[in-house]
Amino acid sequence: MATRWGLCGAGKISHDFSVAMKTLPPGDHQIVAVAARSLERAREFAKKHSIPKAYGSYEELASDPEIDMVYLGVLHTEHWRLGLLVLQAGKNMLCEKPFAMNSREVGDLIAASKKSNVFLMEAIWSRCFPLHREVRRLLAEDAIGDIKLVKASFGSPQLHIPRSVEKELGGGALLDIGVYTLQFVLMVFNGERPESIHATGVLLNSGVDESMVVVMKFARNRLAFCFFSIAVSLPNDATISGTKGTIRVLGPMHCPTTLEVNGKTTQYPLPEPSLPLNFTNSTGLRYEAEEVRQCLLKGLKESPRMPLSESALLTEVMDECRKQVGVVFNQDSQ
Amino acid sequence: MATRWGLCGAGKISHDFSVAMKTLPPGDHQIVAVAARSLERAREFAKKHSIPKAYGSYEELASDPEIDMVYLGVLHTEHWRLGLLVLQAGKNMLCEKPFAMNSREVGDLIAASKKSNVFLMEAIWSRCFPLHREVRRLLAEDAIGDIKLVKASFGSPQLHIPRSVEKELGGGALLDIGVYTLQFVLMVFNGERPESIHATGVLLNSGVDESMVVVMKFARNRLAFCFFSIAVSLPNDATISGTKGTIRVLGPMHCPTTLEVNGKTTQYPLPEPSLPLNFTNSTGLRYEAEEVRQCLLKGLKESPRMPLSESALLTEVMDECRKQVGVVFNQDSQ
């Protein structure tokens, strides 16, 4: 039986998600409804992607009994409010990253999922890529010896995009792209808590972070650092340096198709999209959709690839980074 | 008239320096003497490199009236003692990096050079490479817009080398290779003092640093960071990210021959050595020898490429990094 999806949000990422879905067997995944703030917008989206139902309110979507799983692809600042709506309606949910604006909000979402006994996952799609499965396998096999240093970076000039720079819209490099570099580090260290975190950053006039360097120290003399910026282009890649070798995830690190292990390169090609995409390599969203399906089939309430405990830790790390560089959202004082 | 050099130390770097000298016109540079702890060792070195005089003590070299310029290529921990000997004897000096063990020692060397009114330069050979002249020109011309982020890294597994790991020998990644990454950052910011410095590192059992990540913030929202390790291989390169483009100094960053500006690569080839070298690209030591000669011809007491104020700042930054990660040398308590 197909997993029946409802899309909460008819924006760019929902578009790409729908295109990615078309690369999966229709017997496995169906998008049965889409909701947007306006019915017109939802209808337009539904028509474009051949989705049977369109709703002009998120409440209608949340209460549609035909939906197994909601994909929440709205603005960061709306994740908490709409996420709670969906979870409290008893629906499983895949929530776009960042999970929410801070640990308090993420805690509320996790608590709501447990109370409703539904599946919940932060949509860190990177972790579901086949390449990442191989990285995890190599690390589990100790293929590069003891890990000494992990590095991840992502820089993309997007100061012209309101969503990226305005505080009220949840702007800043950290929440939008830094999150990918930090989740990579936590993935390598398998959810271990860093012993120390130090963030140095520079802010835009709007009060959100333009660029940041985050250094973490883990037990047993292991270092990690991330740097990211919405002002300049930076390599979008990640490297794990071990005593016996090096694993490199080449750009784009957050949706990767090229792995280099001790200089040897392997490609993990993606299916071609049937419509133009908004974001890089977005047909790779198929992997997280399939991960969600497999979890549901097993009766799991969270994904082992991105457990809720790790989403909580990731958010804690981001809270700490923001605190150190002085980014305060309205949500932090509530 | 040729600049008449005396070599203080007959180790690996003096070997490479002598080989590099042979790529310069003999009418410009002559090595007239070499001194080592043992006369036998000095004689052997002199024979190999056709140097007229060999001394079994550094005092003899310092007082040789035929020498214009001493090249100090001894162990880090000996720079202060022998440097003072040379400078107080009224000789000009090019002192291998790191200049000395800490700011106190460097201050003593600088003071001694001023008192004797002689030329003094820390042998940050990187800065004398033709490629670096081009980097400075590009920065002066604002070729990549406003600088936002500077990154430099250097990692080379050398835990098997006593000089690299033992505290009594001045070991640790920072003083040996980290210094190259830090000097690069200070070069880009033209000797500006960072507003903040934060170092995270891990130590070897001997108490010196195995690896470090150093993050610096400069005025006007500019970030820089360096990472270096003597435990693992890391890219030995540097990147300057600006609002209008990117300058990359490809590996080996500390003695570079490949520059990439907005994706366009230029090569700066080095002359071939006449004898096997100990270190990478060491015929490039010729550039600092020639820089020293040009300074002497102009009557300068320091080099504009590596002014003493910048050596002092570089040492201060290294002192601060060591303090933050907990590397304390015996010299620090004297």
XYZ file of C-alpha atoms in Angstrom:
668
model
C 0.000 0.000 0.000
C 1.242 3.448 -0.878
C 2.254 5.991 1.751
C -0.265 8.802 1.357
C 1.342 12.190 1.718
C -0.126 15.572 2.429
C 1.976 18.628 1.672
C 1.784 21.471 4.133
C 3.012 24.457 2.118
C 3.049 25.064 -1.644
C 6.384 26.843 -1.910
C 9.647 26.061 -3.658
C 10.640 23.119 -1.515
C 7.203 21.497 -1.808
C 7.555 21.828 -5.561
C 10.896 20.047 -5.521
C 9.581 17.435 -3.098
C 6.694 16.688 -5.465
C 9.062 16.394 -8.420
C 11.305 14.058 -6.420
C 8.280 11.917 -5.520
C 7.643 11.303 -9.208
C 10.974 9.453 -9.355
C 9.589 6.840 -6.900
C 7.138 4.030 -7.723
C 3.563 5.408 -7.559
C 2.571 2.240 -5.796
C 4.823 3.272 -2.904
C 4.144 6.992 -2.593
C 1.171 9.163 -3.384
C 0.687 12.828 -2.701
C -3.009 13.006 -1.948
C -3.357 16.640 -0.886
C -1.624 19.984 -0.672
C -2.472 22.922 1.591
C -1.402 26.537 1.338
C -2.388 29.800 2.978
C -4.632 30.508 0.024
C -6.851 27.997 -1.701
C -5.972 29.480 -5.059
C -2.275 28.864 -4.496
C -2.963 25.324 -3.322
C -5.145 24.623 -6.340
C -2.532 25.932 -8.721
C 0.114 23.725 -7.096
C -2.221 20.698 -7.093
C -2.930 21.164 -10.772
C 0.751 21.444 -11.675
C 1.644 18.282 -9.783
C -1.609 16.307 -10.393
C -2.479 16.204 -6.704
C -6.143 15.206 -6.107
C -6.984 17.592 -3.253
C -6.147 21.223 -2.496
C -6.846 22.966 0.809
C -6.808 26.667 1.624
C -6.062 25.960 5.283
C -3.576 23.774 7.094
C -6.272 22.632 9.527
C -8.144 20.881 6.720
C -5.004 19.040 5.681
C -4.218 18.023 9.255
C -7.664 16.514 9.683
C -7.857 14.716 6.328
C -8.218 11.025 7.270
C -6.752 9.896 3.934
C -3.323 11.289 4.799
C -0.700 9.073 6.467
C 2.183 11.516 6.526
C 2.456 15.279 6.376
C 5.427 16.976 4.770
C 5.880 20.385 6.401
C 7.601 22.710 3.962
C 6.770 26.178 5.285
C 8.868 29.063 6.596
C 11.150 28.171 9.549
C 9.197 30.474 11.817
C 5.989 28.521 11.139
C 7.332 25.060 11.917
C 6.405 25.195 15.571
C 2.844 26.439 15.142
C 1.917 24.308 12.136
C 3.959 21.348 13.336
C 1.989 21.262 16.565
C -1.241 21.539 14.592
C -0.308 18.514 12.489
C 1.037 16.402 15.350
C -1.840 17.186 17.684
C -4.178 16.113 14.892
C -2.488 12.718 15.187
C -0.621 12.848 11.903
C 2.892 11.558 11.211
C 5.175 14.342 10.077
C 8.355 15.006 8.153
C 9.381 18.555 9.068
C 11.761 20.585 6.925
C 15.016 21.749 8.505
C 15.687 23.622 10.653
C 13.284 21.683 12.843
C 12.156 24.908 14.504
C 13.603 28.200 15.775
C 15.128 26.926 19.033
C 15.266 24.047 21.513
C 12.087 25.050 23.257
C 10.130 24.835 20.025
C 11.782 21.566 19.015
C 11.074 20.145 22.454
C 7.404 21.008 22.013
C 7.277 19.267 18.649
C 8.966 16.132 19.974
C 6.671 16.069 23.005
C 3.620 16.466 20.775
C 4.723 13.553 18.584
C 5.164 11.336 21.607
C 1.830 12.360 23.058
C 0.070 11.583 19.778
C 2.260 8.491 19.291
C 3.061 9.479 15.706
C 6.179 9.385 13.582
C 8.286 12.550 13.517
C 11.490 13.338 11.664
C 13.452 16.482 10.874
C 13.953 16.518 7.112
C 17.745 16.365 7.123
C 17.586 14.799 3.681
C 21.393 14.614 3.456
C 21.380 11.642 5.808
C 19.147 9.570 3.574
C 21.369 9.766 0.491
C 22.967 6.450 -0.538
C 26.369 8.120 -0.258
C 25.781 8.735 3.426
C 24.973 5.108 3.997
C 28.435 4.354 2.616
C 30.060 7.001 4.851
C 28.426 5.454 7.898
C 29.526 2.001 6.813
C 33.123 3.169 6.356
C 33.134 4.826 9.773
C 31.620 1.761 11.431
C 34.348 -0.345 9.803
C 37.051 2.018 11.057
C 38.164 2.435 7.446
C 40.194 5.603 8.055
C 41.505 4.775 11.528
C 40.862 7.095 14.451
C 38.966 10.216 13.509
C 40.984 13.335 14.272
C 39.323 16.210 12.493
C 35.992 16.753 10.783
C 35.345 19.790 8.669
C 32.259 20.904 6.812
C 31.547 24.121 4.980
C 28.812 25.717 2.937
C 28.779 29.237 1.577
C 26.228 30.645 -0.804
C 25.685 34.349 -1.516
C 22.010 34.965 -0.821
C 21.874 38.377 0.795
C 19.279 39.311 -1.837
C 16.758 36.768 -0.518
C 14.478 38.213 2.211
C 13.941 34.795 3.833
C 17.729 34.496 4.235
C 18.387 37.839 5.869
C 15.328 39.011 7.777
C 15.083 38.095 11.405
C 11.279 37.902 11.390
C 11.505 35.279 8.644
C 14.033 33.176 10.562
C 16.996 34.389 8.503
C 20.717 33.859 8.962
C 23.326 31.453 7.645
C 23.146 29.089 10.601
C 19.523 27.997 10.339
C 19.445 27.869 6.571
C 22.727 26.266 5.537
C 24.952 26.023 8.628
C 22.563 23.379 9.908
C 23.802 21.051 7.166
C 27.417 21.376 8.220
C 26.627 20.859 11.903
C 24.415 17.827 11.266
C 27.278 16.311 9.268
C 29.612 16.603 12.247
C 27.017 15.104 14.604
C 26.443 12.289 12.121
C 30.165 11.452 12.073
C 30.296 11.435 15.862
C 27.082 9.414 15.930
C 25.138 11.836 18.073
C 27.856 12.275 20.718
C 27.662 15.528 22.607
C 30.636 17.829 21.980
C 32.754 18.638 25.034
C 33.010 22.231 23.921
C 31.486 24.468 21.293
C 32.874 27.780 20.200
C 31.236 29.988 17.602
C 32.651 33.145 16.066
C 30.397 34.999 13.722
C 29.538 38.254 12.096
C 26.053 39.682 11.935
C 24.007 41.523 9.354
C 22.331 44.766 10.349
C 19.115 42.796 10.699
C 20.675 40.953 13.632
C 21.018 37.548 12.002
C 24.304 35.825 11.239
C 25.970 36.453 7.903
C 28.884 34.054 8.468
C 30.085 31.821 11.242
C 32.919 29.508 12.179
C 31.951 26.884 14.757
C 34.601 24.757 16.427
C 33.721 21.717 18.484
C 35.849 19.467 20.575
C 34.758 15.900 21.193
C 36.028 13.349 23.693
C 39.263 11.526 22.927
C 41.005 14.459 21.263
C 38.758 14.809 18.272
C 38.095 18.188 16.685
C 35.430 19.371 14.299
C 34.599 22.655 12.733
C 32.099 24.161 10.394
C 32.065 27.402 8.500
C 29.254 28.849 6.517
C 28.166 32.088 5.022
C 25.307 33.659 3.123
C 27.650 36.441 1.940
C 30.242 34.527 -0.065
C 30.714 31.317 -1.978
C 32.554 28.672 0.000
C 33.287 25.052 -0.740
C 30.141 23.094 0.012
C 31.917 19.966 1.149
C 32.964 17.917 4.129
C 36.078 16.038 5.122
C 36.744 13.435 7.776
C 40.459 13.141 8.521
C 41.543 9.986 10.251
C 44.868 8.491 11.241
C 44.683 6.039 8.349
C 42.992 8.085 5.663
C 40.501 10.667 4.561
C 36.851 10.583 3.554
C 35.644 13.523 1.510
C 32.064 14.308 0.654
C 32.391 16.560 -2.339
C 30.085 19.421 -3.113
C 27.201 19.759 -2.776
C 27.818 18.251 0.635
C 24.209 18.640 1.761
C 22.804 16.549 -1.106
C 25.894 14.680 -2.186
C 26.605 12.493 -5.153
C 30.411 12.248 -5.056
C 32.387 10.461 -2.373
C 36.164 10.358 -2.202
C 37.844 7.810 0.038
C 41.627 8.065 0.189
C 41.642 9.725 -3.198
C 39.325 7.203 -4.857
C 36.111 8.728 -6.141
C 32.690 7.083 -6.393
C 29.609 8.652 -7.976
C 26.065 8.222 -6.714
C 23.971 9.674 -9.533
C 20.474 11.041 -9.006
C 17.427 10.524 -11.208
C 16.596 13.328 -13.613
C 13.699 15.598 -12.643
C 10.575 15.745 -14.786
C 10.153 19.497 -14.090
C 12.715 22.236 -13.398
C 13.853 22.295 -9.758
C 14.370 25.219 -7.393
C 17.213 23.691 -5.410
C 20.327 21.698 -6.212
C 19.970 17.925 -6.587
C 16.429 18.029 -5.277
C 15.335 14.739 -6.762
C 17.413 13.440 -3.846
C 14.447 14.334 -1.620
C 13.196 10.918 -2.803
C 15.558 9.264 -0.329
C 14.054 10.866 2.735
C 10.555 10.131 1.453
C 11.498 6.486 1.073
C 13.224 6.481 4.479
C 10.004 7.733 6.037
C 8.017 5.019 4.263
C 10.372 2.308 5.459
C 10.124 3.586 9.038
C 6.322 3.594 8.863
C 6.295 0.051 7.462
C 8.409 -1.036 10.433
C 6.132 0.788 12.849
C 8.914 3.158 13.954
C 8.111 6.541 15.459
C 11.426 8.079 14.459
C 14.159 7.418 11.933
C 17.455 5.825 12.970
C 19.110 8.048 10.354
C 17.998 11.215 12.081
C 16.704 10.301 15.524
C 14.830 12.918 17.524
C 17.573 12.942 20.157
C 19.985 14.077 17.487
C 17.634 16.735 16.207
C 17.400 17.964 19.790
C 21.198 17.996 20.127
C 21.573 19.737 16.768
C 19.167 22.442 17.892
C 20.985 22.809 21.217
C 24.257 23.302 19.355
C 22.624 25.909 17.131
C 21.129 27.681 20.162
C 24.590 27.808 21.723
C 26.143 29.164 18.509
C 23.520 31.874 18.267
C 24.026 32.764 21.905
C 27.778 33.111 21.430
C 27.539 35.307 18.348
C 24.535 37.256 19.557
C 21.652 36.202 17.324
C 18.414 36.421 19.299
C 15.063 35.590 17.748
C 11.764 36.776 19.155
C 10.987 33.111 19.766
C 13.881 32.921 22.242
C 12.184 35.198 24.744
C 8.849 33.412 24.735
C 79.133 43.181 -4.416
C 77.823 39.874 -3.181
C 75.960 39.502 0.105
C 78.237 37.337 2.230
C 76.284 34.820 4.254
C 77.209 32.822 7.295
C 75.092 29.804 8.177
C 74.396 29.202 11.827
C 73.456 25.533 11.936
C 74.293 22.682 9.584
C 71.004 20.824 9.669
C 68.360 19.990 7.084
C 67.121 23.526 6.531
C 70.661 24.908 6.145
C 71.231 22.232 3.539
C 68.173 23.310 1.591
C 69.062 26.979 2.015
C 72.495 26.299 0.538
C 70.996 24.441 -2.407
C 68.547 27.310 -2.986
C 71.429 29.791 -2.934
C 73.005 27.975 -5.856
C 70.031 28.987 -7.980
C 70.981 32.663 -7.505
C 73.827 34.511 -9.263
C 77.103 33.882 -7.368
C 77.923 37.544 -7.864
C 74.907 38.386 -5.650
C 75.127 35.798 -2.891
C 78.001 33.906 -1.344
C 77.964 31.571 1.612
C 81.325 32.259 3.200
C 81.074 30.200 6.382
C 79.030 27.606 8.233
C 79.014 26.877 11.961
C 77.710 23.831 13.809
C 77.953 22.470 17.327
C 80.799 20.241 16.177
C 83.609 21.286 13.880
C 83.473 17.922 12.157
C 79.817 18.411 11.244
C 80.494 21.960 10.016
C 83.425 20.770 7.912
C 81.385 18.007 6.361
C 78.621 20.482 5.476
C 81.148 23.029 4.135
C 82.706 20.396 1.923
C 79.368 19.267 0.538
C 78.333 22.816 -0.324
C 81.783 24.228 -1.233
C 81.713 26.750 1.612
C 85.174 28.217 2.357
C 85.050 28.278 6.162
C 83.731 25.909 8.805
C 83.400 26.733 12.494
C 82.862 24.421 15.445
C 81.269 27.212 17.480
C 78.628 29.819 16.800
C 80.714 32.489 18.522
C 83.379 32.227 15.829
C 80.787 32.672 13.104
C 79.226 35.670 14.871
C 82.593 37.415 15.087
C 83.761 36.660 11.550
C 84.221 40.124 9.957
C 83.731 38.730 6.446
C 80.086 37.895 7.099
C 77.328 40.422 6.255
C 74.333 38.307 7.133
C 73.746 35.318 9.342
C 71.128 32.715 8.510
C 69.984 31.111 11.746
C 68.729 27.612 11.026
C 68.890 25.879 14.393
C 66.270 24.295 16.665
C 63.406 26.656 17.689
C 64.505 26.525 21.290
C 67.947 27.874 20.356
C 66.768 30.904 18.382
C 66.735 33.220 21.367
C 70.162 32.316 22.719
C 72.010 32.122 19.428
C 70.014 34.965 17.895
C 71.103 37.262 20.706
C 74.680 36.084 20.239
C 74.594 36.987 16.551
C 72.765 40.298 16.962
C 74.887 41.450 19.873
C 77.951 40.711 17.743
C 76.533 43.332 15.361
C 75.536 40.974 12.579
C 72.454 41.205 10.389
C 70.277 38.140 10.758
C 67.635 36.108 8.977
C 66.097 33.879 11.649
C 64.146 30.731 10.793
C 60.521 30.558 11.855
C 59.175 30.435 14.465
C 61.117 33.537 15.412
C 61.493 32.224 18.970
C 59.490 30.387 21.624
C 57.306 33.280 22.804
C 56.805 37.047 22.743
C 59.364 37.684 25.456
C 62.073 35.967 23.454
C 61.023 37.678 20.228
C 60.990 41.029 22.004
C 64.550 40.411 23.152
C 65.673 39.622 19.610
C 63.988 42.703 18.153
C 65.445 44.897 20.911
C 68.904 43.464 20.299
C 68.650 44.191 16.570
C 67.671 47.778 17.252
C 70.437 48.223 19.803
C 73.010 46.892 17.351
C 71.321 48.744 14.487
C 71.348 45.639 12.299
C 68.887 44.066 9.907
C 66.587 41.402 11.341
C 63.886 39.321 9.696
C 61.910 36.238 10.620
C 62.379 33.771 7.783
C 58.736 33.548 6.736
C 59.890 32.560 3.294
C 56.293 32.214 2.050
C 55.990 35.982 1.863
C 58.901 36.355 -0.526
C 57.509 34.046 -3.201
C 56.528 35.790 -6.466
C 53.036 34.362 -6.066
C 52.608 36.284 -2.825
C 53.593 39.508 -4.519
C 50.667 38.891 -6.863
C 48.293 38.130 -3.971
C 49.250 41.414 -2.310
C 48.782 43.256 -5.583
C 45.326 41.748 -6.073
C 44.307 42.645 -2.534
C 45.631 46.185 -2.902
C 43.603 46.506 -6.102
C 40.473 45.246 -4.367
C 40.268 42.532 -7.009
C 37.858 40.305 -5.065
C 35.813 43.026 -3.374
C 35.489 43.169 0.392
C 37.250 40.361 2.167
C 34.828 38.290 4.188
C 36.603 35.097 5.137
C 40.195 33.896 5.074
C 41.070 30.282 5.633
C 44.413 28.540 5.757
C 45.248 24.979 6.653
C 48.259 22.704 6.859
C 48.307 19.148 8.112
C 51.223 16.794 7.909
C 51.583 13.553 9.889
C 54.894 13.850 11.717
C 54.304 12.266 15.106
C 57.377 10.110 14.446
C 59.727 13.133 14.419
C 61.093 13.973 17.899
C 61.542 17.664 17.038
C 57.824 17.819 16.187
C 56.459 16.242 19.334
C 58.827 16.839 22.251
C 58.232 19.867 24.369
C 61.907 20.363 25.191
C 62.626 20.610 21.463
C 59.901 23.198 20.894
C 57.467 20.689 19.396
C 53.813 21.047 18.474
C 51.842 21.812 15.339
C 51.488 25.530 16.019
C 55.136 26.538 16.040
C 56.168 24.240 13.238
C 53.412 24.490 10.637
C 50.529 26.441 12.181
C 52.741 29.515 12.021
C 52.452 29.431 8.236
C 48.686 29.522 8.306
C 48.565 32.331 10.856
C 51.110 34.452 9.031
C 49.012 34.077 5.887
C 45.997 35.535 7.649
C 48.035 38.423 9.069
C 49.474 39.062 5.604
C 45.983 39.321 4.105
C 44.918 41.740 6.832
C 48.161 43.626 6.420
C 49.295 43.310 9.998
C 45.969 44.400 11.507
C 45.385 43.128 15.010
C 42.460 40.699 15.276
C 39.577 41.835 17.471
C 39.276 38.356 18.891
C 41.194 35.109 18.795
C 39.832 31.737 19.753
C 41.858 28.568 19.665
C 40.575 25.031 20.198
C 43.184 22.331 20.249
C 44.110 18.878 21.342
C 47.383 18.004 23.013
C 49.825 15.137 22.809
C 50.899 13.436 26.018
C 54.100 15.469 25.836
C 52.020 18.595 26.408
C 52.410 20.144 22.962
C 49.597 20.671 20.486
C 48.766 17.914 18.037
C 46.035 19.845 16.206
C 44.382 23.207 16.491
C 41.639 25.317 14.997
C 42.162 29.051 15.439
C 39.392 31.499 14.641
C 40.006 35.224 14.428
C 37.631 38.081 13.988
C 38.851 41.302 12.434
C 37.254 44.716 12.311
C 34.495 45.330 9.772
C 32.964 41.885 10.008
C 35.848 39.908 8.607
C 36.565 36.369 9.762
C 39.618 34.198 9.451
C 40.504 30.758 10.607
C 43.363 28.346 10.479
C 43.562 24.657 11.175
C 46.643 22.544 11.362
C 47.767 19.204 12.619
C 50.848 17.059 12.942
C 48.629 13.963 13.276
C 46.831 13.914 9.929
C 47.139 15.112 6.368
C 45.111 18.210 5.669
C 44.918 20.454 2.641
C 47.945 22.725 2.728
C 46.233 25.677 1.129
C 44.670 29.048 1.729
C 41.587 30.828 0.475
C 40.526 34.446 0.590
C 36.788 34.804 0.017
C 35.592 38.232 -1.007
C 32.295 39.705 -2.063
C 33.417 39.746 -5.692
C 35.535 36.623 -5.933
C 37.965 34.172 -4.464
C 41.742 33.928 -4.331
C 43.142 30.490 -3.648
C 46.735 29.689 -2.876
C 46.968 26.016 -3.714
C 49.125 23.524 -1.886
C 51.789 23.770 -0.690
C 50.469 27.055 0.685
C 53.636 27.796 2.669
C 55.897 27.700 -0.410
C 53.366 28.168 -3.157
C 53.609 27.881 -6.911
C 49.945 27.774 -7.929
C 47.532 30.669 -7.608
C 43.862 30.514 -8.496
C 41.910 33.727 -8.918
C 38.197 33.280 -9.592
C 38.904 29.850 -10.996
C 41.782 30.931 -13.241
C 45.061 29.243 -12.396
C 48.571 30.653 -12.770
C 51.783 28.742 -12.168
C 54.945 30.208 -10.629
C 57.517 27.488 -11.236
C 60.633 27.095 -9.098
C 64.163 26.372 -10.272
C 65.292 22.771 -10.035
C 67.631 21.934 -7.150
C 71.190 20.748 -7.825
C 71.060 18.367 -4.828
C 68.189 16.471 -3.234
C 66.164 18.623 -0.819
C 64.804 17.845 2.642
C 61.717 20.006 2.399
C 59.084 20.729 -0.238
C 59.879 23.419 -2.826
C 62.965 24.501 -0.917
C 64.685 26.176 -3.823
C 62.083 28.844 -3.044
C 64.295 29.841 -0.114
C 66.091 31.826 -2.810
C 63.362 34.451 -2.675
C 63.893 35.300 0.960
C 67.666 35.374 0.444
C 67.165 37.852 -2.395
C 64.650 39.851 -0.341
C 67.250 40.178 2.407
C 69.867 41.313 -0.120
C 67.550 43.954 -1.559
C 66.764 45.250 1.918
C 70.481 45.481 2.750
C 71.174 47.301 -0.516
C 68.500 49.837 0.436
C 69.914 50.191 3.925
C 66.728 48.812 5.536
C 66.812 47.266 8.979
C 63.739 45.154 8.387
C 61.789 43.786 5.441
C 58.494 45.360 4.349
C 57.361 41.830 3.449
C 57.708 40.616 7.010
C 58.174 43.630 9.270
C 59.243 43.070 12.870
C 55.936 44.485 14.117
C 54.186 41.693 12.273
C 56.526 39.066 13.632
C 55.742 40.423 17.085
C 52.005 40.253 16.397
C 52.315 36.753 14.960
C 54.112 35.619 18.113
C 51.502 37.294 20.310
C 48.755 35.431 18.440
C 50.652 32.162 18.894
C 51.169 32.868 22.606
C 47.425 33.449 22.953
C 46.606 30.224 21.076
C 48.962 28.240 23.281
C 47.484 29.814 26.384
C 43.944 28.914 25.311
C 44.730 25.296 24.508
C 47.152 24.847 27.406
C 50.593 24.494 25.829
C 53.203 25.876 28.227
C 56.891 25.839 27.395
C 59.626 26.129 30.011
C 60.548 29.395 28.313
C 57.159 30.863 29.273
C 57.962 30.872 32.982
C 61.355 32.517 32.663
